[in-house]
Coordinates of C-alpha atoms and ligand atoms in Angstrom, one line a residue:
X1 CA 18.0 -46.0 95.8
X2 CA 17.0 -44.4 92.7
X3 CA 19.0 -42.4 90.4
X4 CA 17.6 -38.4 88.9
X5 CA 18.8 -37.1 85.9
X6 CA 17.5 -33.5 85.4
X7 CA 18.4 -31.7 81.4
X8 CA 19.5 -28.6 80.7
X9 CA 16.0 -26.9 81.2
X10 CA 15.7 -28.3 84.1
X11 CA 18.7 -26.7 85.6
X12 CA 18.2 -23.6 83.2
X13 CA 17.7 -20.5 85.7
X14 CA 17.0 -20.1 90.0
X15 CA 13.6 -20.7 89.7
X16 CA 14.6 -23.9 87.5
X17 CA 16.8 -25.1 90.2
X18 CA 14.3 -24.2 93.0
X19 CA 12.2 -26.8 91.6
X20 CA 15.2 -29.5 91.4
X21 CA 15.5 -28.8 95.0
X22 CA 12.1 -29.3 95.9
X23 CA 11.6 -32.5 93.6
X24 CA 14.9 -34.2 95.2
X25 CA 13.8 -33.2 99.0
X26 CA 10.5 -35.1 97.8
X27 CA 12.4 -38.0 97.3
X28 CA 14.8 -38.2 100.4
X29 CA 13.3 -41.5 101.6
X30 CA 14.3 -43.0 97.9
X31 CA 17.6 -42.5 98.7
X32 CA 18.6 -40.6 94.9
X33 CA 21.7 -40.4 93.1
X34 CA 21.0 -37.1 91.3
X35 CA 23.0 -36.7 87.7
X36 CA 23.4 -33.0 86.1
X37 CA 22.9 -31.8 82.5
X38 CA 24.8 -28.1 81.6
X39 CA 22.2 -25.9 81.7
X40 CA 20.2 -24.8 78.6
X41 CA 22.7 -24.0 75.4
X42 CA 25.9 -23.8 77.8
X43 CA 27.4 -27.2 75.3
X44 CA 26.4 -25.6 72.3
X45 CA 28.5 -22.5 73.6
X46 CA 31.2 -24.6 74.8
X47 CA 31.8 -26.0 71.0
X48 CA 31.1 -22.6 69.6
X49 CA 34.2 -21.5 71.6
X50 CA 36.2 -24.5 70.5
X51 CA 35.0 -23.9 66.9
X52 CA 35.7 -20.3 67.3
X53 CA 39.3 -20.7 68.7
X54 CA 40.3 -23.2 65.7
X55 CA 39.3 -20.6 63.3
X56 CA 40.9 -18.7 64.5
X57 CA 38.6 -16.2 65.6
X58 CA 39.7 -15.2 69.8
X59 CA 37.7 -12.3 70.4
X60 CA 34.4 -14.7 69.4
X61 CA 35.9 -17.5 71.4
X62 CA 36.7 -14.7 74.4
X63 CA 33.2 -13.1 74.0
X64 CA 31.1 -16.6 74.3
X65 CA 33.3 -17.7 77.8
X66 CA 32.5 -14.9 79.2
X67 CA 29.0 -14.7 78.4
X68 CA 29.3 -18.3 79.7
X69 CA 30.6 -17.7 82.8
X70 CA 28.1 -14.4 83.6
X71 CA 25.0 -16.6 82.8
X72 CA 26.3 -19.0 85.8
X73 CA 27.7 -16.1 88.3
X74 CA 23.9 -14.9 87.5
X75 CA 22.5 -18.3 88.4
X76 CA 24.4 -18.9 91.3
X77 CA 23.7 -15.3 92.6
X78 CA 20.0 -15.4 92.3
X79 CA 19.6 -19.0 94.5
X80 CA 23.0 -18.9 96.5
X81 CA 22.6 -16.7 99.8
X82 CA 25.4 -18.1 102.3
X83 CA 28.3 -15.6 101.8
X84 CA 31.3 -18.8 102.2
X85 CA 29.6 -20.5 99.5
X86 CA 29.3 -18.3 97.6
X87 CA 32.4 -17.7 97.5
X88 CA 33.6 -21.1 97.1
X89 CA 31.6 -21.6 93.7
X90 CA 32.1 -18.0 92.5
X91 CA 36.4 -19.2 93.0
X92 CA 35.1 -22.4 90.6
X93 CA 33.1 -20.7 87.9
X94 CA 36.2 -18.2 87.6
X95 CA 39.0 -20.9 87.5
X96 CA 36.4 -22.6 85.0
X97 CA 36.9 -19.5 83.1
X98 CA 40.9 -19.5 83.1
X99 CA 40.7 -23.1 81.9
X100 CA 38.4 -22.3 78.6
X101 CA 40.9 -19.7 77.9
X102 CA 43.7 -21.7 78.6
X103 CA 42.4 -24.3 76.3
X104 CA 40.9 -21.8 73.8
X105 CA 44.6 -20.0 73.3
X106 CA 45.9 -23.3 72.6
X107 CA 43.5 -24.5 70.0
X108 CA 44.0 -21.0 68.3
X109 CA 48.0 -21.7 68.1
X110 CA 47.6 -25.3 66.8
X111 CA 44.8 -24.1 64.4
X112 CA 43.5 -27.5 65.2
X113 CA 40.6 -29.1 67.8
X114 CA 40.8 -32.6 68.2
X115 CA 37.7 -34.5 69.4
X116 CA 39.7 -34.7 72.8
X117 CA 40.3 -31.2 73.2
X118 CA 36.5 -30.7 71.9
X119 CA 35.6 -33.2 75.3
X120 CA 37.7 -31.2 77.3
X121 CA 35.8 -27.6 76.8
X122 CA 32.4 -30.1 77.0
X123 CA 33.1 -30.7 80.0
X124 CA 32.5 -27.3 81.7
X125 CA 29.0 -27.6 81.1
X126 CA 28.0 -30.5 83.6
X127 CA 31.3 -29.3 86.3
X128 CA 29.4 -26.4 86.6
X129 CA 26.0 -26.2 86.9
X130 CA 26.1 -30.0 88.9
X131 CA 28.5 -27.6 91.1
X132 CA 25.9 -25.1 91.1
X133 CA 22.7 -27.7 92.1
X134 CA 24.8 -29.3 94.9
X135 CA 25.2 -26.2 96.5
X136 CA 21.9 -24.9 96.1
X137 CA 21.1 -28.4 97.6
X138 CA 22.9 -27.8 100.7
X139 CA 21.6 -24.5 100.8
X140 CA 18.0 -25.7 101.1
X141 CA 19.3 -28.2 103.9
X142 CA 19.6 -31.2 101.9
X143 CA 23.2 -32.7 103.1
X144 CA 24.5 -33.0 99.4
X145 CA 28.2 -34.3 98.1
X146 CA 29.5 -33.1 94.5
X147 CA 31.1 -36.3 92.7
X148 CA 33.3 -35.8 90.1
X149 CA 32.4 -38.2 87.2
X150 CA 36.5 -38.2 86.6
X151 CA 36.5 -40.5 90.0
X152 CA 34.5 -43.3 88.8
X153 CA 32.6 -42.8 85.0
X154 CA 35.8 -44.7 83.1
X155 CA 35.2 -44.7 79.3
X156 CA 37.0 -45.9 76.1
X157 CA 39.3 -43.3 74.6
X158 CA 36.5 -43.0 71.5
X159 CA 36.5 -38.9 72.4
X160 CA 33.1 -37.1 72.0
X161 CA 31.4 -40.5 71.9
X162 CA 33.2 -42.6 74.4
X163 CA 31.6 -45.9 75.9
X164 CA 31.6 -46.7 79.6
X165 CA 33.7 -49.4 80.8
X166 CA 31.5 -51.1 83.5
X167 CA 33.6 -53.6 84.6
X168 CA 36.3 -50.7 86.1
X169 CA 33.1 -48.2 86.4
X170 CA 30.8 -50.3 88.5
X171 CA 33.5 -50.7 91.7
X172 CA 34.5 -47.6 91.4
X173 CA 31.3 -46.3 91.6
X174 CA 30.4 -48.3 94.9
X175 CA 33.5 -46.9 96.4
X176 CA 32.8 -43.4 95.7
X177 CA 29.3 -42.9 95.9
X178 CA 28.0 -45.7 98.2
X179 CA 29.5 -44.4 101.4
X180 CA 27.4 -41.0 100.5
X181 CA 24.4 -42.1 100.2
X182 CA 24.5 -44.5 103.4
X183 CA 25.8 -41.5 104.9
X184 CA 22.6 -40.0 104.1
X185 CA 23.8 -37.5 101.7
X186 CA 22.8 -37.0 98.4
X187 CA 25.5 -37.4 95.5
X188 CA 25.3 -34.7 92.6
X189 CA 27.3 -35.3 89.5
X190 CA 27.6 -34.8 86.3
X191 CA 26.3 -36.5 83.3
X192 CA 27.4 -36.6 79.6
X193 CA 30.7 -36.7 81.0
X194 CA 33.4 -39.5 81.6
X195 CA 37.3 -40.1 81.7
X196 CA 39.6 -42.5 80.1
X197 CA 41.6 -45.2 82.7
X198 CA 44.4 -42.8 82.4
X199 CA 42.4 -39.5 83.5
X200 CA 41.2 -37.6 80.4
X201 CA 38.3 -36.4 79.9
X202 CA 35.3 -37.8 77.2
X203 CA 31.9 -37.0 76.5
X204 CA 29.6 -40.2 75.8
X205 CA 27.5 -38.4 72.4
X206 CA 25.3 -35.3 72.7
X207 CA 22.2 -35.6 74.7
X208 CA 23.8 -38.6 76.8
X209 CA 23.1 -37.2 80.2
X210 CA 20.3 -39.4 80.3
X211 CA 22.7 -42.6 79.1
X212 CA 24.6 -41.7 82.0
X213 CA 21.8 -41.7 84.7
X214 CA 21.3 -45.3 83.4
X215 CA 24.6 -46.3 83.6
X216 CA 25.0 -44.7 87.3
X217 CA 21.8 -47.2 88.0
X218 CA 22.9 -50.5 86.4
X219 CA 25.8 -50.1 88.2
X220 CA 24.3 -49.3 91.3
X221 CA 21.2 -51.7 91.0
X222 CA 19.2 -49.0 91.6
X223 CA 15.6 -49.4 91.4
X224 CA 13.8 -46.4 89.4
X225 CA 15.6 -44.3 87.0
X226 CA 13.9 -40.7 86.9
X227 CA 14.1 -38.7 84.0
X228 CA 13.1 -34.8 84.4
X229 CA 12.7 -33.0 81.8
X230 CA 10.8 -29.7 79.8
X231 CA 7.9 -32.4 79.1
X232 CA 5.3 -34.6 81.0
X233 CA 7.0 -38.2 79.7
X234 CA 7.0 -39.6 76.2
X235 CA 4.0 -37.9 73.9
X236 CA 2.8 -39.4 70.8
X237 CA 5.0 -36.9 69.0
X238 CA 7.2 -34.4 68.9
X239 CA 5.0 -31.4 70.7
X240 CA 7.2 -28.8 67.9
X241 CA 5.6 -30.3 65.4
X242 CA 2.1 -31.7 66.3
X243 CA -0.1 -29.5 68.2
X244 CA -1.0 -31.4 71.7
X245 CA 0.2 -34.6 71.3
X246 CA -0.8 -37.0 74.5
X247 CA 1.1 -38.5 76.9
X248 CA 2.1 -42.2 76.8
X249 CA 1.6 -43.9 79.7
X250 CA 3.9 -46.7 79.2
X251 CA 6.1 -48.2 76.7
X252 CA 8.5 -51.4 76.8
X253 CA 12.4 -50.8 76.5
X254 CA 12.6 -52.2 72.9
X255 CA 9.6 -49.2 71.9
X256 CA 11.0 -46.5 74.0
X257 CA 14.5 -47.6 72.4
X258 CA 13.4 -47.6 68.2
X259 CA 11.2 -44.6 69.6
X260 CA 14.4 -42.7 70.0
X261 CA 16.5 -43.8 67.9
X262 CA 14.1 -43.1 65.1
X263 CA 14.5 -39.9 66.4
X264 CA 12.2 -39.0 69.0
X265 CA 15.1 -36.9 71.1
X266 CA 12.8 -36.9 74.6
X267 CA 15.3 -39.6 75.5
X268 CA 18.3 -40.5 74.6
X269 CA 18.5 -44.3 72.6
X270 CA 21.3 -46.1 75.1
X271 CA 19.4 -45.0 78.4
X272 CA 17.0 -48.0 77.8
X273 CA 20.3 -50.6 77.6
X274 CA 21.3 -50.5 80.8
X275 CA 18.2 -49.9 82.2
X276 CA 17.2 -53.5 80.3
X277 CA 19.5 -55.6 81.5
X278 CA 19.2 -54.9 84.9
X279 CA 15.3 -54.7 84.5
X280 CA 15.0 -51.2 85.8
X281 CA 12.5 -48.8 84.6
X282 CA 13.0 -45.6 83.3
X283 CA 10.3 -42.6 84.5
X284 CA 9.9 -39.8 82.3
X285 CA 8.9 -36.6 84.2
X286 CA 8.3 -33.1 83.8
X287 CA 10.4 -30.8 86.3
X288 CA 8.3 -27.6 85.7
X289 CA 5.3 -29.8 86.6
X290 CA 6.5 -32.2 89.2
X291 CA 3.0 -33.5 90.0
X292 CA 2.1 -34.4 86.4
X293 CA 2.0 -38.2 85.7
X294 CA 4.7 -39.1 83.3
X295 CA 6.0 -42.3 81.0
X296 CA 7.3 -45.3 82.8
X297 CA 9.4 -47.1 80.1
X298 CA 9.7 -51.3 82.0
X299 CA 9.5 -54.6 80.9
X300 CA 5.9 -54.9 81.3
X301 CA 3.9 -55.7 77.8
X302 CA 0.7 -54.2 77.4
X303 CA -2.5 -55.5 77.2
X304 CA -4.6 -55.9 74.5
X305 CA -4.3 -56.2 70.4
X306 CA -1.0 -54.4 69.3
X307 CA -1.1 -50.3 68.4
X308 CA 0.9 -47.7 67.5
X309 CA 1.9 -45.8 70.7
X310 CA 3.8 -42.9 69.0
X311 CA 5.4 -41.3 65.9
X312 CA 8.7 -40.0 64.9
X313 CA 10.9 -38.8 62.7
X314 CA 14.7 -38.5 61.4
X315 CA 15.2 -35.5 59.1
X316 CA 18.3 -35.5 57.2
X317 CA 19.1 -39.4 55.5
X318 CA 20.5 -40.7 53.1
X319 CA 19.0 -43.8 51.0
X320 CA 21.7 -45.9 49.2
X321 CA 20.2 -48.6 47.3
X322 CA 22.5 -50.9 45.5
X323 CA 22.1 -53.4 43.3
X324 CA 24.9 -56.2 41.7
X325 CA 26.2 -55.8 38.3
X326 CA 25.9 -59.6 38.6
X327 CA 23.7 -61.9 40.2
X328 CA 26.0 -64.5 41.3
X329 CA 28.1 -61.7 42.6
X330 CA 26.0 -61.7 45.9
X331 CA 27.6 -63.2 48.3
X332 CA 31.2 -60.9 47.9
X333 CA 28.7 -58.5 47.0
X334 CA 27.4 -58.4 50.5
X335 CA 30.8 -58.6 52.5
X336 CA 32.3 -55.6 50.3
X337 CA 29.6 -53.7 51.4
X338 CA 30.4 -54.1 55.1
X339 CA 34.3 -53.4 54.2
X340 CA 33.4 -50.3 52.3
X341 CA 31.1 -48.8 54.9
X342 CA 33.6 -49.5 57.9
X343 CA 36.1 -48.4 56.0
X344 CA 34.2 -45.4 55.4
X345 CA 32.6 -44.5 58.5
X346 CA 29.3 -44.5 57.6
X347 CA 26.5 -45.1 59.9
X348 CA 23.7 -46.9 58.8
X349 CA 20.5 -46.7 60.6
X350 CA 18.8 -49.3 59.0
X351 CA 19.0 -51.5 55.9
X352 CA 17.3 -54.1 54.0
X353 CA 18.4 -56.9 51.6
X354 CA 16.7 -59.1 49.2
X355 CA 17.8 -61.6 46.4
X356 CA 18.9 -58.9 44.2
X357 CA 19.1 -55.5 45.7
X358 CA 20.6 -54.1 49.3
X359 CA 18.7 -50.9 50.6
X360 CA 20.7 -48.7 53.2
X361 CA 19.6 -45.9 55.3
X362 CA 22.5 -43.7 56.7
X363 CA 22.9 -40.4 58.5
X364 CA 23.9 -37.8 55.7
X365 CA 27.1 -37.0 55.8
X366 CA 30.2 -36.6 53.1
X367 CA 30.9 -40.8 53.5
X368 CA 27.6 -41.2 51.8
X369 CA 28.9 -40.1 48.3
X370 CA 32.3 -41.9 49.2
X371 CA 30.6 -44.6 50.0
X372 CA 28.9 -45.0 47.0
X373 CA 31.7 -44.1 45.1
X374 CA 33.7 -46.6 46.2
X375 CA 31.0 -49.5 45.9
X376 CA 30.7 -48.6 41.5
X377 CA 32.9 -51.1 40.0
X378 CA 30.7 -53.7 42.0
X379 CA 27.3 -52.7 41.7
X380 CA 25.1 -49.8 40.0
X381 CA 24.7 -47.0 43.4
X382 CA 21.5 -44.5 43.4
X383 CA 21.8 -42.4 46.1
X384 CA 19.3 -40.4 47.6
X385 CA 19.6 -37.5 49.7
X386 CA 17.1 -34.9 51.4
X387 CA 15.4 -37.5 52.9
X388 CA 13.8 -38.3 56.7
X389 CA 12.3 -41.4 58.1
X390 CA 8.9 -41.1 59.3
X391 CA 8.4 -44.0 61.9
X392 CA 5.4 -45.5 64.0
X393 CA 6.6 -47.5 67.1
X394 CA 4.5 -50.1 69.2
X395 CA 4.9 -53.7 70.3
X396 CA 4.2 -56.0 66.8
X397 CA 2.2 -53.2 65.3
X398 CA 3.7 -54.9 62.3
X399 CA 1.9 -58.5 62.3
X400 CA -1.5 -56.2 63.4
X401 CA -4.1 -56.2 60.8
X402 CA -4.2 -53.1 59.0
X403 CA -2.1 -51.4 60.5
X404 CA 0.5 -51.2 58.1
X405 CA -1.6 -50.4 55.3
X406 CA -2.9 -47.1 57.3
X407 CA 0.4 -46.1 57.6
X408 CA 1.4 -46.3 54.1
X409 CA -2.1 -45.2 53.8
X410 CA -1.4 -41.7 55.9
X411 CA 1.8 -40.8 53.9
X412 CA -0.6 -40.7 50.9
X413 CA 0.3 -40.5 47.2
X414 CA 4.6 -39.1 48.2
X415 CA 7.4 -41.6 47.3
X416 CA 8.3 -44.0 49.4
X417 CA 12.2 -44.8 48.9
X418 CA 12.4 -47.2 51.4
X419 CA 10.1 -49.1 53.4
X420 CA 10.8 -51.7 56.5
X421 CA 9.4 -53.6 59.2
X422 CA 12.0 -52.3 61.4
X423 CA 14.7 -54.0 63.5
X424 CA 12.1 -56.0 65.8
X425 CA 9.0 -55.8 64.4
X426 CA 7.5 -53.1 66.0
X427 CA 8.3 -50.1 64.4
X428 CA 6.6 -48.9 60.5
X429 CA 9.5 -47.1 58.7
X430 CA 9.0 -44.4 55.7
X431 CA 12.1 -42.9 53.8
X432 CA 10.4 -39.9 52.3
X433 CA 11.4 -36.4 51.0
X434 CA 12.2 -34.0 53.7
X435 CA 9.6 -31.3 52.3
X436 CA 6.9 -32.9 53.9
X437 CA 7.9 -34.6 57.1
X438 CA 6.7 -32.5 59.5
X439 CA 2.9 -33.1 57.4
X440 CA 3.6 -36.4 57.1
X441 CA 3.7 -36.9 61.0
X442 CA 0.9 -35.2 61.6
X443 CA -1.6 -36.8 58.8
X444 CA -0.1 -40.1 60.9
X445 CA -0.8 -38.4 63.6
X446 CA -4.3 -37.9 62.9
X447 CA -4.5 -41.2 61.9
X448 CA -3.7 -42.9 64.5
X449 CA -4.3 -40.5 67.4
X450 CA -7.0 -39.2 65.8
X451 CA -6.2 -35.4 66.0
X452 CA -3.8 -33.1 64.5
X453 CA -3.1 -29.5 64.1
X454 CA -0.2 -27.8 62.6
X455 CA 2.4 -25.6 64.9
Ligands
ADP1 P1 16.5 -32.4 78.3 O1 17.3 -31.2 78.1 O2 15.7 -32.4 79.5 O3 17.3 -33.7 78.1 P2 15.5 -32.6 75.6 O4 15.3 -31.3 74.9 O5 16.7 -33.4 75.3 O6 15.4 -32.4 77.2 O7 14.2 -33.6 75.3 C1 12.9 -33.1 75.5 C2 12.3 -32.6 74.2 O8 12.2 -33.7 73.4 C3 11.0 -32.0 74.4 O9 11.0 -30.6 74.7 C4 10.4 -32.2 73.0 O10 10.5 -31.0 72.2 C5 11.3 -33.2 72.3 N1 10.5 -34.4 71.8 C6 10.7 -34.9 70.6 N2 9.9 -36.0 70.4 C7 9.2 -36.1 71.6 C8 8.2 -37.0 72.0 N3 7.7 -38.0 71.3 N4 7.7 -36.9 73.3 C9 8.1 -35.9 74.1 N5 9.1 -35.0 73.7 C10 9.6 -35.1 72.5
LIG2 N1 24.8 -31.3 77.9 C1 24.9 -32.4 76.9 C2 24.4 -31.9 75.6 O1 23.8 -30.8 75.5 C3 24.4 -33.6 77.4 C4 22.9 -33.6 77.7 O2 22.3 -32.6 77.9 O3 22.3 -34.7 77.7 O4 24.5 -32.6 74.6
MG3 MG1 18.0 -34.7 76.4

């Protein structure tokens, strides 16, 4: 069996799902487990109605549900033809719509939206439109059965980014779904989505659908994990910012994993853990174009002397670099450091430390400037915002000759506030101001890939 995750413009419009149907009937004999983004924008709505209800502000909150629920009534009309069904899903989309503005008049008398009540309106998105596909499935005469994620995905209770619990996830999982599919019927659920032991709802991080497709696998031992997406697989850079980047053919889980945790949002970073462990790989695939040759992301190493296979970025870091007051001071140095930043929530995404000076790289947000704050009496702080990471990822690009230097080489005469090897070894890493990013990738671009235009 296999399992196939399809995003939100996948599933964005009729003529999107049409295509769905016809890539799942394609794959029948594969047996597929078929997981559900919300279609395009319907989670950013979902949070602007949550945002909108704790300010405060009903008739916004009001507006966007309904919008909501008309752009899935429109969906549903334009593929859905048999009159009971229609009927069934058109009764779902409306008691959706009671349930937003249940929740929605509650968060507007508390004044207050917890990160639980935020999973709760998050989870519309994926109940409806995986409602949506399985019927349009069944429709097209592929015997389908909608899954709810709340009868097997159990997560921690860490709302908006909960973490699956496989150990109670994975027999659940084989109860629910494996009758299905030896049925012959294809299960649709949701991704994104889980639910605590005691039945609550969580979200596992925006952009996790794909996490979840992985997780469905492991847990399955499936053996292909199908990504379909707006793009044909893994390019050597972000297509918004580098005119025609090309396609990668292949890429091992550790560069598909700094690939997108360096930023490259194609995929999201956690699908390649599961997917690791139980050595299954990941297919990257364009739904608009089902016969296009994607990625495959596997265990296989690549031939041949070591090369960059693609660049990314991270807009929006912050550089902390830190250095003792004293230099015997290191060792408490270093564990006050990890206090503080625990303490403080601060998430670094990569650091360095030498002899007299630690180097961190964290996502911007207000910690940064507690952080620092609070590590003064210790050490002397510099902190440096309005910064991104420019990063080039391939298997020990970093022991290749030259290679380094022509990537230090591409970002020219600019600052460089921090510079590392990566985690592993095979990823280049740049902090430099955010005004140039988007030229910086594409002189590395060009330098690598040899061609570049702006967009
Ligand atoms: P989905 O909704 O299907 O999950 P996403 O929008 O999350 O799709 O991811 C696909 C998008 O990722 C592409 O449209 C593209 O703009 C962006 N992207 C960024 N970097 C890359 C890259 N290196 N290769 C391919 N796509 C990339
Ligand atoms: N719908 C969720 C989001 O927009 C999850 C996903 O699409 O992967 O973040
Ligand atoms: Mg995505």
């Amino acid at each position: 069996m296999i399992t196939m995750k399809f995003g939100g413009t996948s599933v964005q419009d009729a003529d999107a799902i049409t295509r769905v149907v016809g890539i799942v009937k394609e794959s029948l004999p594969r047996q597929p487990v078929v997981v559900i983004s919300a279609i395009a924008q319907a989670t950013n709505t979902l949070e602007k109605i949550g945002v909108a209800a704790r300010d405060g502000n009903a008739a916004l909150a009001r507006g966007a549900t309904d919008e909501l629920l008309r752009r899935h009534v429109s969906v549903m009309n334009n593929i859905i033809r048999d009159a009971a069904a229609k009927k069934t899903l058109a009764e779902y989309i409306a008691a959706a719509g009671v349930s937003i503005n249940n929740l929605s008049s509650g968060v507007e008398k508390l004044g207050e939206l917890t990160p639980r009540t935020m999973d709760a309106f998050y989870s519309f998105g994926e109940l409806l439109s995986s409602r949506i596909v399985a019927a349009a499935l069944a429709e097209q005469g592929v015997p389908s059965t909608w899954v709810d994620t709340k009868d097997f995905m159990v997560t921690d209770d860490n709302f908006t980014r909960a973490r699956p619990v496989m150990e109670i996830l994975g027999p659940r999982l084989e109860k629910v779904m494996r009758p299905v599919i030896s049925g012959g019927r294809v299960p649709v659920t949701q991704g994104f989505i889980g639910v605590t032991v005691s039945g609550v709802r969580t979200t596992m991080g925006r952009e996790s659908s794909d996490y979840s497709g992985s997780v469905i696998a492991a847990a399955l031992g499936a053996e292909a994990i199908e990504i379909w997406t707006d793009v044909a697989g893994v390019l050597t850079a972000d297509p918004r910012v580098v005119e025609s980047p090309i396609r990668v053919e292949s890429l091992s889980f550790t560069e598909a994993y700094e690939l997108t945790y360096f930023g490259a949002k194609v995929l999201h970073p956690g699908t390649m853990i599961p997917a690791e462990v139980k050595g299954i790989p990941i297919d990257i695939r364009k739904s608009g174009d089902p016969g296009m040759p994607g990625t495959r992301v596997s265990s296989a190493t690549h031939a041949g002397p070591a090369r960059v296979r693609s660049i990314t970025y991270l807009a929006d870091v912050t550089v902390l670099t830190l250095t003792p007051r004293l230099r015997q001071d290191r060792n408490p140095f270093r564990e006050q450091i990890s206090a503080v930043l625990t303490a403080k929530g601060g998430e670094t995404l990569i650091m360095s430390a030498t002899e007299s000076r630690t180097a961190l790289v964290l996502r911007s947000g207000r910690e940064c400037g507690e952080i620092s704050e609070s590590l003064k009496g210790l050490c002397s702080a510099e902190v440096r915002s309005g910064v991104s990471l420019v990063c080039a990822v391939g298997e020990n690009i970093t022991a290749a000759p030259r290679l380094p230097a022509r990537f230090l080489g591409a970002i020219g005469e600019r600052p460089v506030y921090f510079y590392s090897n990566g985690p592993s070894g095979n990823s280049l890493i740049a902090a430099i101001d955010s005004a140039g990013t988007e030229e910086v990738v594409r002189s590395l671009h060009l330098e690598f890939f040899g061609r570049a235009s702006s967009r």
